[in-house]
């Protein structure tokens, strides 16, 4: 088994098991607030080799449950934990040859920089850099940086409040 797939399957399954209670609660709350018809948002995205797949996401931002709700796609092998952002067919860069060689990911260089002052073409360049240089060391590094980047983005979204230090 390829090392990235082994990491995706092992860590993705563990994260899905840990997140399942919170995802179930968020889905139940969402179901109560929405009209009948399901709680998941379904969108077509471009995957490995340019094949389209239906990405299902629970539309809640609290604690990034929306991203965690995509973990079944990682376990099934449609996505990876780390990779370029899944783009809709026809989006700029979605059909780039370099993008077709890897699975889209839950996190990656471009996703970690989201919300920064990057020019619009910079995320594509970061995704391309990842594809050209990816390996288990970069994947582990990006996975370790993801919680801190999510925390920083959350702080920016709520007005820059600094975390309380208990010392």
PDB file of C-alpha atoms in Angstrom:
ATOM      1  CA  UNK A   1       0.000   0.000   0.000  1.00  0.00           C
ATOM      2  CA  UNK A   2       1.345   3.432  -0.942  1.00  0.00           C
ATOM      3  CA  UNK A   3       2.505   5.395   2.119  1.00  0.00           C
ATOM      4  CA  UNK A   4       0.114   8.301   1.481  1.00  0.00           C
ATOM      5  CA  UNK A   5      -2.848   5.932   1.134  1.00  0.00           C
ATOM      6  CA  UNK A   6      -1.799   4.140   4.321  1.00  0.00           C
ATOM      7  CA  UNK A   7      -1.648   7.485   6.154  1.00  0.00           C
ATOM      8  CA  UNK A   8      -5.009   8.529   4.694  1.00  0.00           C
ATOM      9  CA  UNK A   9      -6.695   5.283   5.649  1.00  0.00           C
ATOM     10  CA  UNK A  10      -5.206   5.023   9.136  1.00  0.00           C
ATOM     11  CA  UNK A  11      -5.378   8.638  10.258  1.00  0.00           C
ATOM     12  CA  UNK A  12      -8.549   9.375   8.291  1.00  0.00           C
ATOM     13  CA  UNK A  13     -10.387   6.463   9.915  1.00  0.00           C
ATOM     14  CA  UNK A  14      -9.184   7.462  13.398  1.00  0.00           C
ATOM     15  CA  UNK A  15     -10.203  11.093  12.881  1.00  0.00           C
ATOM     16  CA  UNK A  16     -13.584  10.028  11.521  1.00  0.00           C
ATOM     17  CA  UNK A  17     -14.214   7.858  14.596  1.00  0.00           C
ATOM     18  CA  UNK A  18     -13.216  10.714  16.914  1.00  0.00           C
ATOM     19  CA  UNK A  19     -15.287  13.287  15.018  1.00  0.00           C
ATOM     20  CA  UNK A  20     -18.363  11.063  14.536  1.00  0.00           C
ATOM     21  CA  UNK A  21     -20.219  12.147  17.714  1.00  0.00           C
ATOM     22  CA  UNK A  22     -19.725  15.852  16.962  1.00  0.00           C
ATOM     23  CA  UNK A  23     -20.680  15.327  13.310  1.00  0.00           C
ATOM     24  CA  UNK A  24     -23.815  13.410  14.313  1.00  0.00           C
ATOM     25  CA  UNK A  25     -24.836  16.161  16.739  1.00  0.00           C
ATOM     26  CA  UNK A  26     -24.176  18.883  14.150  1.00  0.00           C
ATOM     27  CA  UNK A  27     -26.156  16.935  11.539  1.00  0.00           C
ATOM     28  CA  UNK A  28     -29.087  16.566  13.952  1.00  0.00           C
ATOM     29  CA  UNK A  29     -29.081  20.285  14.770  1.00  0.00           C
ATOM     30  CA  UNK A  30     -28.793  21.158  11.086  1.00  0.00           C
ATOM     31  CA  UNK A  31     -31.682  18.810  10.260  1.00  0.00           C
ATOM     32  CA  UNK A  32     -33.889  20.594  12.782  1.00  0.00           C
ATOM     33  CA  UNK A  33     -33.164  23.978  11.203  1.00  0.00           C
ATOM     34  CA  UNK A  34     -33.490  22.998   7.539  1.00  0.00           C
ATOM     35  CA  UNK A  35     -36.446  21.945   5.467  1.00  0.00           C
ATOM     36  CA  UNK A  36     -36.638  18.208   4.712  1.00  0.00           C
ATOM     37  CA  UNK A  37     -34.251  16.916   2.080  1.00  0.00           C
ATOM     38  CA  UNK A  38     -30.969  16.139   3.760  1.00  0.00           C
ATOM     39  CA  UNK A  39     -28.305  17.981   5.674  1.00  0.00           C
ATOM     40  CA  UNK A  40     -25.347  17.505   3.345  1.00  0.00           C
ATOM     41  CA  UNK A  41     -24.399  19.920   0.584  1.00  0.00           C
ATOM     42  CA  UNK A  42     -23.520  18.023  -2.600  1.00  0.00           C
ATOM     43  CA  UNK A  43     -21.099  19.539  -5.100  1.00  0.00           C
ATOM     44  CA  UNK A  44     -19.284  18.103  -8.098  1.00  0.00           C
ATOM     45  CA  UNK A  45     -15.498  18.252  -7.766  1.00  0.00           C
ATOM     46  CA  UNK A  46     -12.589  17.079  -9.896  1.00  0.00           C
ATOM     47  CA  UNK A  47     -10.578  14.198  -8.464  1.00  0.00           C
ATOM     48  CA  UNK A  48      -7.641  12.016  -9.452  1.00  0.00           C
ATOM     49  CA  UNK A  49      -7.117  11.787 -13.223  1.00  0.00           C
ATOM     50  CA  UNK A  50      -9.714  14.544 -13.683  1.00  0.00           C
ATOM     51  CA  UNK A  51     -12.601  12.243 -12.755  1.00  0.00           C
ATOM     52  CA  UNK A  52     -15.564  14.060 -11.229  1.00  0.00           C
ATOM     53  CA  UNK A  53     -16.981  12.952  -7.895  1.00  0.00           C
ATOM     54  CA  UNK A  54     -19.753  14.214  -5.645  1.00  0.00           C
ATOM     55  CA  UNK A  55     -18.324  15.939  -2.583  1.00  0.00           C
ATOM     56  CA  UNK A  56     -20.660  15.816   0.409  1.00  0.00           C
ATOM     57  CA  UNK A  57     -20.139  18.393   3.153  1.00  0.00           C
ATOM     58  CA  UNK A  58     -22.015  19.190   6.338  1.00  0.00           C
ATOM     59  CA  UNK A  59     -22.447  22.991   6.115  1.00  0.00           C
ATOM     60  CA  UNK A  60     -21.316  23.979   9.614  1.00  0.00           C
ATOM     61  CA  UNK A  61     -18.155  26.047  10.346  1.00  0.00           C
ATOM     62  CA  UNK A  62     -18.007  25.401  14.084  1.00  0.00           C
ATOM     63  CA  UNK A  63     -14.632  23.790  14.861  1.00  0.00           C
ATOM     64  CA  UNK A  64     -14.233  23.131  11.107  1.00  0.00           C
ATOM     65  CA  UNK A  65     -16.744  20.294  11.188  1.00  0.00           C
ATOM     66  CA  UNK A  66     -17.414  21.061   7.529  1.00  0.00           C
ATOM     67  CA  UNK A  67     -13.895  19.858   6.681  1.00  0.00           C
ATOM     68  CA  UNK A  68     -14.135  16.888   9.030  1.00  0.00           C
ATOM     69  CA  UNK A  69     -17.431  15.893   7.410  1.00  0.00           C
ATOM     70  CA  UNK A  70     -15.390  15.200   4.263  1.00  0.00           C
ATOM     71  CA  UNK A  71     -13.379  12.449   5.989  1.00  0.00           C
ATOM     72  CA  UNK A  72     -15.505   9.645   4.465  1.00  0.00           C
ATOM     73  CA  UNK A  73     -14.149  10.733   1.072  1.00  0.00           C
ATOM     74  CA  UNK A  74     -10.614  10.204   2.422  1.00  0.00           C
ATOM     75  CA  UNK A  75     -11.429   6.754   3.807  1.00  0.00           C
ATOM     76  CA  UNK A  76     -13.106   5.755   0.510  1.00  0.00           C
ATOM     77  CA  UNK A  77     -10.061   6.937  -1.446  1.00  0.00           C
ATOM     78  CA  UNK A  78     -11.694   9.796  -3.396  1.00  0.00           C
ATOM     79  CA  UNK A  79      -9.644  12.383  -1.493  1.00  0.00           C
ATOM     80  CA  UNK A  80      -6.478  12.496   0.545  1.00  0.00           C
ATOM     81  CA  UNK A  81      -5.815  14.157   3.893  1.00  0.00           C
ATOM     82  CA  UNK A  82      -3.262  16.401   2.163  1.00  0.00           C
ATOM     83  CA  UNK A  83      -3.432  17.636  -1.406  1.00  0.00           C
ATOM     84  CA  UNK A  84      -4.649  20.449  -3.606  1.00  0.00           C
ATOM     85  CA  UNK A  85      -8.097  21.838  -2.876  1.00  0.00           C
ATOM     86  CA  UNK A  86     -10.919  19.973  -4.648  1.00  0.00           C
ATOM     87  CA  UNK A  87     -12.106  22.252  -7.445  1.00  0.00           C
ATOM     88  CA  UNK A  88     -15.324  22.153  -9.452  1.00  0.00           C
ATOM     89  CA  UNK A  89     -14.987  21.102 -13.101  1.00  0.00           C
ATOM     90  CA  UNK A  90     -14.223  24.133 -15.238  1.00  0.00           C
ATOM     91  CA  UNK A  91     -12.715  26.199 -12.420  1.00  0.00           C
ATOM     92  CA  UNK A  92      -9.365  27.851 -13.211  1.00  0.00           C
ATOM     93  CA  UNK A  93      -6.686  25.196 -12.801  1.00  0.00           C
ATOM     94  CA  UNK A  94      -9.113  22.277 -12.335  1.00  0.00           C
ATOM     95  CA  UNK A  95      -7.974  20.635 -15.561  1.00  0.00           C
ATOM     96  CA  UNK A  96      -4.243  21.346 -15.146  1.00  0.00           C
ATOM     97  CA  UNK A  97      -2.190  18.226 -15.981  1.00  0.00           C
ATOM     98  CA  UNK A  98      -0.239  18.444 -12.712  1.00  0.00           C
ATOM     99  CA  UNK A  99      -3.481  18.502 -10.684  1.00  0.00           C
ATOM    100  CA  UNK A 100      -4.727  15.288 -12.326  1.00  0.00           C
ATOM    101  CA  UNK A 101      -1.812  13.293 -10.875  1.00  0.00           C
ATOM    102  CA  UNK A 102      -2.909  13.505  -7.222  1.00  0.00           C
ATOM    103  CA  UNK A 103      -6.095  13.286  -5.198  1.00  0.00           C
ATOM    104  CA  UNK A 104      -7.544  16.515  -3.819  1.00  0.00           C
ATOM    105  CA  UNK A 105      -7.022  16.992  -0.098  1.00  0.00           C
ATOM    106  CA  UNK A 106      -8.709  18.242   3.046  1.00  0.00           C
ATOM    107  CA  UNK A 107      -5.679  20.388   3.794  1.00  0.00           C
ATOM    108  CA  UNK A 108      -2.666  21.543   1.839  1.00  0.00           C
ATOM    109  CA  UNK A 109      -0.392  24.484   1.171  1.00  0.00           C
ATOM    110  CA  UNK A 110      -3.128  26.608  -0.415  1.00  0.00           C
ATOM    111  CA  UNK A 111      -5.770  25.682   2.176  1.00  0.00           C
ATOM    112  CA  UNK A 112      -3.426  26.666   5.019  1.00  0.00           C
ATOM    113  CA  UNK A 113      -2.911  30.074   3.436  1.00  0.00           C
ATOM    114  CA  UNK A 114      -6.639  30.746   2.858  1.00  0.00           C
ATOM    115  CA  UNK A 115      -7.735  34.055   4.290  1.00  0.00           C
ATOM    116  CA  UNK A 116      -4.300  35.594   3.852  1.00  0.00           C
ATOM    117  CA  UNK A 117      -3.560  38.471   1.511  1.00  0.00           C
ATOM    118  CA  UNK A 118      -2.392  36.175  -1.280  1.00  0.00           C
ATOM    119  CA  UNK A 119      -3.149  37.227  -4.859  1.00  0.00           C
ATOM    120  CA  UNK A 120      -5.801  35.045  -6.515  1.00  0.00           C
ATOM    121  CA  UNK A 121      -3.307  33.063  -8.635  1.00  0.00           C
ATOM    122  CA  UNK A 122      -1.096  32.209  -5.664  1.00  0.00           C
ATOM    123  CA  UNK A 123      -3.235  29.270  -4.390  1.00  0.00           C
ATOM    124  CA  UNK A 124      -2.827  27.540  -7.772  1.00  0.00           C
ATOM    125  CA  UNK A 125       0.940  28.007  -7.572  1.00  0.00           C
ATOM    126  CA  UNK A 126       0.973  26.597  -4.016  1.00  0.00           C
ATOM    127  CA  UNK A 127      -1.090  23.592  -5.146  1.00  0.00           C
ATOM    128  CA  UNK A 128       1.286  23.019  -8.066  1.00  0.00           C
ATOM    129  CA  UNK A 129       4.304  23.286  -5.743  1.00  0.00           C
ATOM    130  CA  UNK A 130       2.729  20.669  -3.468  1.00  0.00           C
ATOM    131  CA  UNK A 131       2.093  18.279  -6.373  1.00  0.00           C
ATOM    132  CA  UNK A 132       5.669  18.639  -7.634  1.00  0.00           C
ATOM    133  CA  UNK A 133       7.255  18.135  -4.192  1.00  0.00           C
ATOM    134  CA  UNK A 134       4.826  16.021  -2.160  1.00  0.00           C
ATOM    135  CA  UNK A 135       5.935  13.165   0.001  1.00  0.00           C
ATOM    136  CA  UNK A 136       5.252  11.821   3.458  1.00  0.00           C
ATOM    137  CA  UNK A 137       7.480  14.398   5.201  1.00  0.00           C
ATOM    138  CA  UNK A 138       5.641  17.324   3.603  1.00  0.00           C
ATOM    139  CA  UNK A 139       2.269  15.675   4.276  1.00  0.00           C
ATOM    140  CA  UNK A 140       3.048  15.164   7.968  1.00  0.00           C
ATOM    141  CA  UNK A 141       4.361  18.730   8.238  1.00  0.00           C
ATOM    142  CA  UNK A 142       1.181  20.143   6.702  1.00  0.00           C
ATOM    143  CA  UNK A 143      -1.031  17.948   8.889  1.00  0.00           C
ATOM    144  CA  UNK A 144       0.799  19.184  11.992  1.00  0.00           C
ATOM    145  CA  UNK A 145       0.438  22.835  10.880  1.00  0.00           C
ATOM    146  CA  UNK A 146      -3.287  22.542  10.105  1.00  0.00           C
ATOM    147  CA  UNK A 147      -4.708  22.869  13.668  1.00  0.00           C
ATOM    148  CA  UNK A 148      -2.668  26.038  14.303  1.00  0.00           C
ATOM    149  CA  UNK A 149      -3.721  27.552  10.979  1.00  0.00           C
ATOM    150  CA  UNK A 150      -7.378  26.765  11.736  1.00  0.00           C
ATOM    151  CA  UNK A 151      -7.050  28.344  15.172  1.00  0.00           C
ATOM    152  CA  UNK A 152      -5.465  31.479  13.675  1.00  0.00           C
ATOM    153  CA  UNK A 153      -8.219  31.723  11.044  1.00  0.00           C
ATOM    154  CA  UNK A 154     -10.870  31.353  13.750  1.00  0.00           C
ATOM    155  CA  UNK A 155      -9.244  34.146  15.796  1.00  0.00           C
ATOM    156  CA  UNK A 156      -9.229  36.431  12.734  1.00  0.00           C
ATOM    157  CA  UNK A 157     -12.905  35.626  12.097  1.00  0.00           C
ATOM    158  CA  UNK A 158     -13.967  36.576  15.625  1.00  0.00           C
ATOM    159  CA  UNK A 159     -12.089  39.841  15.735  1.00  0.00           C
ATOM    160  CA  UNK A 160      -8.576  38.799  16.591  1.00  0.00           C
ATOM    161  CA  UNK A 161      -9.187  37.898  20.214  1.00  0.00           C
ATOM    162  CA  UNK A 162      -6.065  36.318  21.661  1.00  0.00           C
ATOM    163  CA  UNK A 163      -6.397  32.985  23.449  1.00  0.00           C
ATOM    164  CA  UNK A 164      -6.494  33.131  27.223  1.00  0.00           C
ATOM    165  CA  UNK A 165      -3.302  31.937  28.877  1.00  0.00           C
ATOM    166  CA  UNK A 166      -3.522  30.091  32.139  1.00  0.00           C
ATOM    167  CA  UNK A 167      -0.125  30.410  33.839  1.00  0.00           C
TER     168      UNK A 167
END
